[in-house]
Tab-separated table of C-alpha atoms in Angstrom:
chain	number	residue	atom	x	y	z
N	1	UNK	CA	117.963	92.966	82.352
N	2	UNK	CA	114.773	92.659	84.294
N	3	UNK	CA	113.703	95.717	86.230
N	4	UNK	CA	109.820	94.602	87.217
N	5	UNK	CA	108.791	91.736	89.326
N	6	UNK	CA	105.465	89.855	88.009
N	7	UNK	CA	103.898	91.211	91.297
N	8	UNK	CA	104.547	95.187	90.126
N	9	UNK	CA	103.461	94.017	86.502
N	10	UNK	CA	100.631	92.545	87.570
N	11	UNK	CA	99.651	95.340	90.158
N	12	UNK	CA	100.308	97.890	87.268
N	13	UNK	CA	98.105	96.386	85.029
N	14	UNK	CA	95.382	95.889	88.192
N	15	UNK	CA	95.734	99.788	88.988
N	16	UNK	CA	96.704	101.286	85.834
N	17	UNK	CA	99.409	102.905	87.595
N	18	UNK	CA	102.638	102.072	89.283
N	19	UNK	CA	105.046	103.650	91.884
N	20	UNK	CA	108.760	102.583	91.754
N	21	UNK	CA	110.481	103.574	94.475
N	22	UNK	CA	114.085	104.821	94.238
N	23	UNK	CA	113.850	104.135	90.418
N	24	UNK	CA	116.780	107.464	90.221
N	25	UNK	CA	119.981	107.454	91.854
N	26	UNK	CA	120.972	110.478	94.758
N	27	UNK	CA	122.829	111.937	91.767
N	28	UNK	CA	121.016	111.379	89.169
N	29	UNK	CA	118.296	113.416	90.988
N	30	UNK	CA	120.497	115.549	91.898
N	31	UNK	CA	121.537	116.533	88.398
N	32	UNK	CA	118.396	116.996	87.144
N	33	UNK	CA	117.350	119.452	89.878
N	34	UNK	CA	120.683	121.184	89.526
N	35	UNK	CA	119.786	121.409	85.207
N	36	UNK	CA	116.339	122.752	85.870
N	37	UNK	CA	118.014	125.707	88.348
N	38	UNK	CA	120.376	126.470	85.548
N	39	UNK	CA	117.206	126.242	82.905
N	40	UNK	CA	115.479	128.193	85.090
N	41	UNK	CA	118.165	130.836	85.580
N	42	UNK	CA	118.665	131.085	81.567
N	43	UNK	CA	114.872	131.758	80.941
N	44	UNK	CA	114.766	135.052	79.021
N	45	UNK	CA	112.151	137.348	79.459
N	46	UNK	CA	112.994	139.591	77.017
N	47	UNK	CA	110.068	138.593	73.943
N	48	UNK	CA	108.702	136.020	75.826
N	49	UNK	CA	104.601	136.111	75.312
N	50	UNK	CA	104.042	135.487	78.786
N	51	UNK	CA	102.252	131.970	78.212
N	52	UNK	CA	100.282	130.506	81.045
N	53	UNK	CA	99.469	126.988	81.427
N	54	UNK	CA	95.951	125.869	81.803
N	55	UNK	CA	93.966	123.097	80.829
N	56	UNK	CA	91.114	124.947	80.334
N	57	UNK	CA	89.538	121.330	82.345
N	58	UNK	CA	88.830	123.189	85.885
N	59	UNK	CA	85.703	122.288	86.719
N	60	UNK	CA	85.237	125.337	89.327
N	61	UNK	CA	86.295	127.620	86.620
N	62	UNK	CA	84.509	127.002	83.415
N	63	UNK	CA	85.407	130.245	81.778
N	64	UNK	CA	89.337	129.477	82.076
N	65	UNK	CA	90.582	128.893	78.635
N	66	UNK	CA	93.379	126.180	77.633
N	67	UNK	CA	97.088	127.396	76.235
N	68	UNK	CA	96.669	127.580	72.618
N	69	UNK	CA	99.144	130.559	71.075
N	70	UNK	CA	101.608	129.741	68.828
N	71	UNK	CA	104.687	129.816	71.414
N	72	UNK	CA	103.106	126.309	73.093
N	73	UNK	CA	101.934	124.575	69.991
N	74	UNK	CA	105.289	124.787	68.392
N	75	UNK	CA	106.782	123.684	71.462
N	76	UNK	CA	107.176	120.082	70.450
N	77	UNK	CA	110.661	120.184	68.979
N	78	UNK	CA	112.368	122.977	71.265
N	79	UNK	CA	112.393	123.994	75.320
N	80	UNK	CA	110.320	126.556	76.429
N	81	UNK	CA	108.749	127.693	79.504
N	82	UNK	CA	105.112	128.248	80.489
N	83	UNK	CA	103.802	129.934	83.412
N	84	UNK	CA	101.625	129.796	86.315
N	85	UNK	CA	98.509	131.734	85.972
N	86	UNK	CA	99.008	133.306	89.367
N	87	UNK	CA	102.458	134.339	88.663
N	88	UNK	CA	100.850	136.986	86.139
N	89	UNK	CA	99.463	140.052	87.260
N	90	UNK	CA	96.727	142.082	86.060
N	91	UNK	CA	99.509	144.406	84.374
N	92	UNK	CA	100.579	141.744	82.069
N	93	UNK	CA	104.119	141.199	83.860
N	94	UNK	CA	105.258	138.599	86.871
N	95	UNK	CA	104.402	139.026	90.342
N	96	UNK	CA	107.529	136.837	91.566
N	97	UNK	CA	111.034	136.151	90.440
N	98	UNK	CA	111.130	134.061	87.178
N	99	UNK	CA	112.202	131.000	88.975
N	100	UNK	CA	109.644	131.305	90.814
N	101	UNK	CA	106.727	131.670	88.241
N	102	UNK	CA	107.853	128.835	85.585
N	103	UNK	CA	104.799	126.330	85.683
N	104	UNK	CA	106.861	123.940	83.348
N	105	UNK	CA	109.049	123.781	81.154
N	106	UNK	CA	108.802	121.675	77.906
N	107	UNK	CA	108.265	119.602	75.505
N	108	UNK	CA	111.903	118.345	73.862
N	109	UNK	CA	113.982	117.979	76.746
N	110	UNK	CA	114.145	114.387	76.106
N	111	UNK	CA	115.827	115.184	72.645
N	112	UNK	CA	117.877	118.428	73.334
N	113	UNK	CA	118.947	118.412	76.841
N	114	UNK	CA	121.860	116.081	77.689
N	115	UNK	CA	121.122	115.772	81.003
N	116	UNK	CA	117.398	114.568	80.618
N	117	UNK	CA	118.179	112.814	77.321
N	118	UNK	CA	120.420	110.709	79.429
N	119	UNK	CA	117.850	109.697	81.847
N	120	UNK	CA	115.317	109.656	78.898
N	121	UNK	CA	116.692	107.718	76.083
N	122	UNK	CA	120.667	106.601	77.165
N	123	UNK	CA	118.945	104.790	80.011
N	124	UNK	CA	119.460	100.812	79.994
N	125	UNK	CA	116.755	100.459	83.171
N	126	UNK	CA	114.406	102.641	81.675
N	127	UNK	CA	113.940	100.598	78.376
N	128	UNK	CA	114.402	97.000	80.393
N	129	UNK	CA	110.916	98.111	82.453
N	130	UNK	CA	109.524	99.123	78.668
N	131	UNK	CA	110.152	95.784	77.962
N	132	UNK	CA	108.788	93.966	80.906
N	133	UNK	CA	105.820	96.090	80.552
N	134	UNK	CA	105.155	94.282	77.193
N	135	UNK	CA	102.934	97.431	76.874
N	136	UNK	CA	104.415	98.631	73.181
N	137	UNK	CA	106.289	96.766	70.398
N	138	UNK	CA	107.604	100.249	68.769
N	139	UNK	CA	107.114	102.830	71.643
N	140	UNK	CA	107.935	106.383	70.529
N	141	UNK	CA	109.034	109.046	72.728
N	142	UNK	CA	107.649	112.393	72.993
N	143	UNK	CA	106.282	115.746	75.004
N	144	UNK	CA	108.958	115.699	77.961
N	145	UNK	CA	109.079	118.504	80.424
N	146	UNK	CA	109.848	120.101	83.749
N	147	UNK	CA	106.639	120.615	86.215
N	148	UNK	CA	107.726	122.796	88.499
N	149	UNK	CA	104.130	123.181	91.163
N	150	UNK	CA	105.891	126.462	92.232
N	151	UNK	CA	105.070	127.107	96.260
N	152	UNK	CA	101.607	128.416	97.079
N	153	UNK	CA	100.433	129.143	93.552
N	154	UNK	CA	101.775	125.375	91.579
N	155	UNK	CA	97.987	125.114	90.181
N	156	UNK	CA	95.319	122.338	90.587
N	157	UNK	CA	95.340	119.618	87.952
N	158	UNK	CA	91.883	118.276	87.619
N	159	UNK	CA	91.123	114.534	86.538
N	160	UNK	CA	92.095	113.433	83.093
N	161	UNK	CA	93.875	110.844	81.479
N	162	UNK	CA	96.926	111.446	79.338
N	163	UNK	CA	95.851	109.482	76.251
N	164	UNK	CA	92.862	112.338	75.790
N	165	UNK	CA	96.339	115.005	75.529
N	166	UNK	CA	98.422	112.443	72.922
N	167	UNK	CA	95.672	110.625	71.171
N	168	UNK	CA	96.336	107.260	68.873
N	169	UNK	CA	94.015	104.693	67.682
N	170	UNK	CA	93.926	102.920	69.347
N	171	UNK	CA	94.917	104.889	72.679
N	172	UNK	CA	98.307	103.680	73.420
N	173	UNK	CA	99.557	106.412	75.858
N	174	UNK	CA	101.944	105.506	78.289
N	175	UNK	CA	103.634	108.060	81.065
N	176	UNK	CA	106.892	108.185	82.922
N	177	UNK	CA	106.852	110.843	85.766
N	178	UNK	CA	109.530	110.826	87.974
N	179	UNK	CA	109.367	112.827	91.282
N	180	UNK	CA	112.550	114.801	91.657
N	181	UNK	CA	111.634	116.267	94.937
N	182	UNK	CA	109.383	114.604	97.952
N	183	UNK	CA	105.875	114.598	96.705
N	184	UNK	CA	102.900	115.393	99.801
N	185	UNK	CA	99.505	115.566	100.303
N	186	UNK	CA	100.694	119.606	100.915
N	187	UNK	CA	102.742	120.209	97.300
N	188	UNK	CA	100.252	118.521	95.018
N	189	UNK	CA	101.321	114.951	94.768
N	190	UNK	CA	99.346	112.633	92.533
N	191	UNK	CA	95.740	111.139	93.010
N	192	UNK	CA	94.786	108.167	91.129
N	193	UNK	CA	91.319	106.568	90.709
N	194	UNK	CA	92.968	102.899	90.750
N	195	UNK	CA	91.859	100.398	87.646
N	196	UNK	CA	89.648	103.095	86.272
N	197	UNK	CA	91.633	102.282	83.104
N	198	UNK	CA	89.447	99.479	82.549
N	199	UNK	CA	86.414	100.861	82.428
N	200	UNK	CA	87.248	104.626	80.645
N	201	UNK	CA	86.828	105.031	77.427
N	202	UNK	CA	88.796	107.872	75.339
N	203	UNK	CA	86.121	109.899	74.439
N	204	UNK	CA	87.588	113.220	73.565
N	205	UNK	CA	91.045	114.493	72.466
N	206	UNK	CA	92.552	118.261	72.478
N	207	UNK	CA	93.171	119.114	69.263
N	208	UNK	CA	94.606	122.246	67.161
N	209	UNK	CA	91.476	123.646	65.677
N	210	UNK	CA	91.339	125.092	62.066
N	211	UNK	CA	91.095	128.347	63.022
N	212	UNK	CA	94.046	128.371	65.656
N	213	UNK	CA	94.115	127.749	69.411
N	214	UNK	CA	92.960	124.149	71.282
N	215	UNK	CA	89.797	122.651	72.090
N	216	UNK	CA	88.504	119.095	73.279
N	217	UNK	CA	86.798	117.336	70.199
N	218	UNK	CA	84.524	114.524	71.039
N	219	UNK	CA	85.755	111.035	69.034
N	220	UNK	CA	82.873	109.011	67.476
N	221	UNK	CA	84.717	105.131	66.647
N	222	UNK	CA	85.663	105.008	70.557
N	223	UNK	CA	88.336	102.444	70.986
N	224	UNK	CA	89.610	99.836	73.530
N	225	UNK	CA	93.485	100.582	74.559
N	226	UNK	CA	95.848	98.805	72.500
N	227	UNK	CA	97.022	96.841	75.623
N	228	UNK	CA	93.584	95.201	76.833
N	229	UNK	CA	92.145	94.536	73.598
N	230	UNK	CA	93.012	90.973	74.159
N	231	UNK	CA	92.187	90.509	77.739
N	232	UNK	CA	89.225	91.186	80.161
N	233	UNK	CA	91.260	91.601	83.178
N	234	UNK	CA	88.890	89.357	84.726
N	235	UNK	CA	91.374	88.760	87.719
N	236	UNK	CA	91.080	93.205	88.086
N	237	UNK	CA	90.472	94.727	91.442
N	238	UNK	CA	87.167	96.768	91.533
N	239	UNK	CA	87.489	100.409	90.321
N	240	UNK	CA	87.800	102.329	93.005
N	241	UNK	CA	85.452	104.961	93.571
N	242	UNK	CA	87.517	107.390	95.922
N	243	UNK	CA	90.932	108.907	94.718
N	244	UNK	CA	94.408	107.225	96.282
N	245	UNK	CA	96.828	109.874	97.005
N	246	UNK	CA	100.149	108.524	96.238
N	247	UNK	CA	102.917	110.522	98.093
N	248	UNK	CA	106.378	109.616	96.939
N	249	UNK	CA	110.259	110.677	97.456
N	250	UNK	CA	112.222	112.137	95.259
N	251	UNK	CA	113.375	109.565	92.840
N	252	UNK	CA	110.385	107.574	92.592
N	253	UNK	CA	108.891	106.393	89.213
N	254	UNK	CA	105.084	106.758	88.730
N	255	UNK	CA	103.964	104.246	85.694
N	256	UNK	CA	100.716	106.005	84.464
N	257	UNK	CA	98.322	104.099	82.093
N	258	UNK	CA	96.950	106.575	79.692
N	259	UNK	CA	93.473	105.933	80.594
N	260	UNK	CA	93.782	105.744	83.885
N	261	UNK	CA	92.421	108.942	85.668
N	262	UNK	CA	94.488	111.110	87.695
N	263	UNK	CA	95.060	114.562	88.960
N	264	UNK	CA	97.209	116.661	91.521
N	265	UNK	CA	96.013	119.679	93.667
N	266	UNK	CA	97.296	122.679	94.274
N	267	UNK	CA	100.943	123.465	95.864
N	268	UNK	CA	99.866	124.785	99.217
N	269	UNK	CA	103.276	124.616	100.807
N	270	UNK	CA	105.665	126.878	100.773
N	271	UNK	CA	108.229	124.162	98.792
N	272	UNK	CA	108.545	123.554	95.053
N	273	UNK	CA	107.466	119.632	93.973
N	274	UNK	CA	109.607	119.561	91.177
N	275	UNK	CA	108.829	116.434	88.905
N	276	UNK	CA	110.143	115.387	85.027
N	277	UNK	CA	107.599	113.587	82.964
N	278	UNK	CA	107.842	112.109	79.256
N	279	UNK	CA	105.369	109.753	77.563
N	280	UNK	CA	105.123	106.722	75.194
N	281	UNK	CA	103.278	106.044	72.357
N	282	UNK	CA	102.699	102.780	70.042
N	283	UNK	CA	104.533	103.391	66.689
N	284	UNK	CA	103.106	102.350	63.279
N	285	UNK	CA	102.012	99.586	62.637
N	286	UNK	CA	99.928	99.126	65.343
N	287	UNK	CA	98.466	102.562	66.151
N	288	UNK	CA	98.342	105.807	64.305
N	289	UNK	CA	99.223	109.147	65.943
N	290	UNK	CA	96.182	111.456	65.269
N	291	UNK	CA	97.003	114.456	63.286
N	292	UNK	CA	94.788	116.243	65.055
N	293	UNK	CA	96.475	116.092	67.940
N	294	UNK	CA	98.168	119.630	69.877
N	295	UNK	CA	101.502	118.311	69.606
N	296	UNK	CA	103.049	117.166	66.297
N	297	UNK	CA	106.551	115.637	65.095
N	298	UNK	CA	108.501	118.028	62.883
N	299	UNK	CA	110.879	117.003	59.657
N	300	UNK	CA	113.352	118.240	62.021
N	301	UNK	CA	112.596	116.027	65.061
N	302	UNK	CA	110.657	113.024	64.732
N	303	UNK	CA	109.331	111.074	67.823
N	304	UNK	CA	112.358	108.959	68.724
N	305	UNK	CA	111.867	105.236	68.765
N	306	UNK	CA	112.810	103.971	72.254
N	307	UNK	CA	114.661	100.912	71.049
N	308	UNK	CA	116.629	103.058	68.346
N	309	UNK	CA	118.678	104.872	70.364
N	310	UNK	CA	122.076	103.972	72.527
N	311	UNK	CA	121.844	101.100	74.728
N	312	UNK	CA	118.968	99.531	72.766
């Protein structure tokens, strides 16, 4: 099964990023809309330590700190839900109805949700376009979740580039974001700097530090991704030097090279931009997940090899 025509490989590779229309069926979307409600509506607040979600990358804001408790960094291997920092109020407690405050929700619904499993790793199209990507030999799944971009307070997500978030050597970082809801200029759809992949080096990574929480630690042996270390992309496009904002529908794919920089603004509308996202890595032995990294594999759960699963 082939999935990709050599004009979207080749304009992937070009960009470092590519939109696939109508990549989800009507129902498929629909079912994963209708399983976030019902996540949504099972959220208990009752011990929950009232996590917010934040970078800690804003460049207007240079005093906001990035999540780093406990609750998100053993996240990896179980669903939980993290907020928006303007659903909080100076009191400690929501400003807004729970379904209304969840920034996302994450980071193993690819492993213990059936519906988003399905979709995830039961899905015959989804590993055909790994393969005509030829952008891993053993990709590894991991850190899925639910971005919600709640109306008039989903918050700004400034550049970056996903393989800084899941470092390997060498960077191998691939994302999957699927737009379950109509994505506009007005509810924070994506912005991509096209074919700055080629020329952006990993030079950081967020990391757990020794003495708890996160923090962006610079990487000395800086490394070409593991997919153009044996081309120059001489035939590339010129990297771009304004943002493209890529508006979608819902059930559009979004390809995202993990060095390719991106970012989303703020939900100004007064409608949700729902959106599921997972991400693949290189397995051994051609890159090595850093240790370091935020988000770690348990005994328990693994990363789950693409092409070892049903419909391989």
């Amino acid at each position: 099964m082939e999935i990709l025509s050599e004009e979207q490989i080749h304009r992937f590779h070009q960009q470092g990023y590519l939109v696939i229309p109508n990549f989800l069926s009507d129902g498929e979307v629909h079912g994963m809309i209708t399983r976030t409600k019902q996540l949504l509506e099972e959220f208990d607040l009752e011990g929950h330590p009232m996590t917010k979600f934040s970078t800690g990358e804003d460049d207007q804001d240079k005093t906001k700190k990035h999540v780093g408790d406990e609750y998100f960094l053993t996240s990896g291997d179980k669903i939980r839900y993290f907020l928006e920092e303007d659903a909080v109020g100076p009191d400690g407690k929501l400003n807004r109805s729970k379904e209304r405050a969840v920034n996302k929700i994450g980071h193993a619904l690819h492993e213990l949700d059936p519906v988003f499993r399905d979709v995830t790793l039961n899905n015959p199209r989804l590993k055909a376009i790994a393969k005509d990507l030829h952008f891993h030999s053993n990709p590894l799944v991991l850190q899925s979740m639910v971005i919600c971009k709640q109306p008039e307070i989903g918050g700004k997500v400034p550049e970056h580039n996903d393989s800084t978030f899941l470092y390997t050597s060498p960077p191998s970082a691939l994302g999957f974001w699927f737009a379950l809801e109509a994505c506009t200029e007005l509810n924070g759809a994506l912005s991509f700097l096209p074919g700055s992949h080629l020329n952006t080096d990993i030079t950081k990574r967020f990391v757990r530090m020794p003495e708890g929480g996160t923090d962006f630690e610079p990487i000395v042996n800086i490394e070409k991704p593991l997919d153009l270390r044996e081309s120059s992309r001489e035939d590339a496009l010129p990297i771009a030097s304004d943002y493209k904002l890529e508006t979608c529908e819902a059930g559009s794919l979004v390809l995202i090279h993990g060095s390719v920089i991106h970012k989303s603004e703020r939900n100004t509308s007064n409608l949700t931009r729902y959106a599921y996202t997972f991400h693949m890595i290189e397995g051994q032995p051609l890159a090595t997940y850093d240790k370091k990294n935020w988000l770690q594999p348990t005994d328990e759960m693994p990363f789950t090899p693409l092409f070892g699963t049903v419909n391989a």
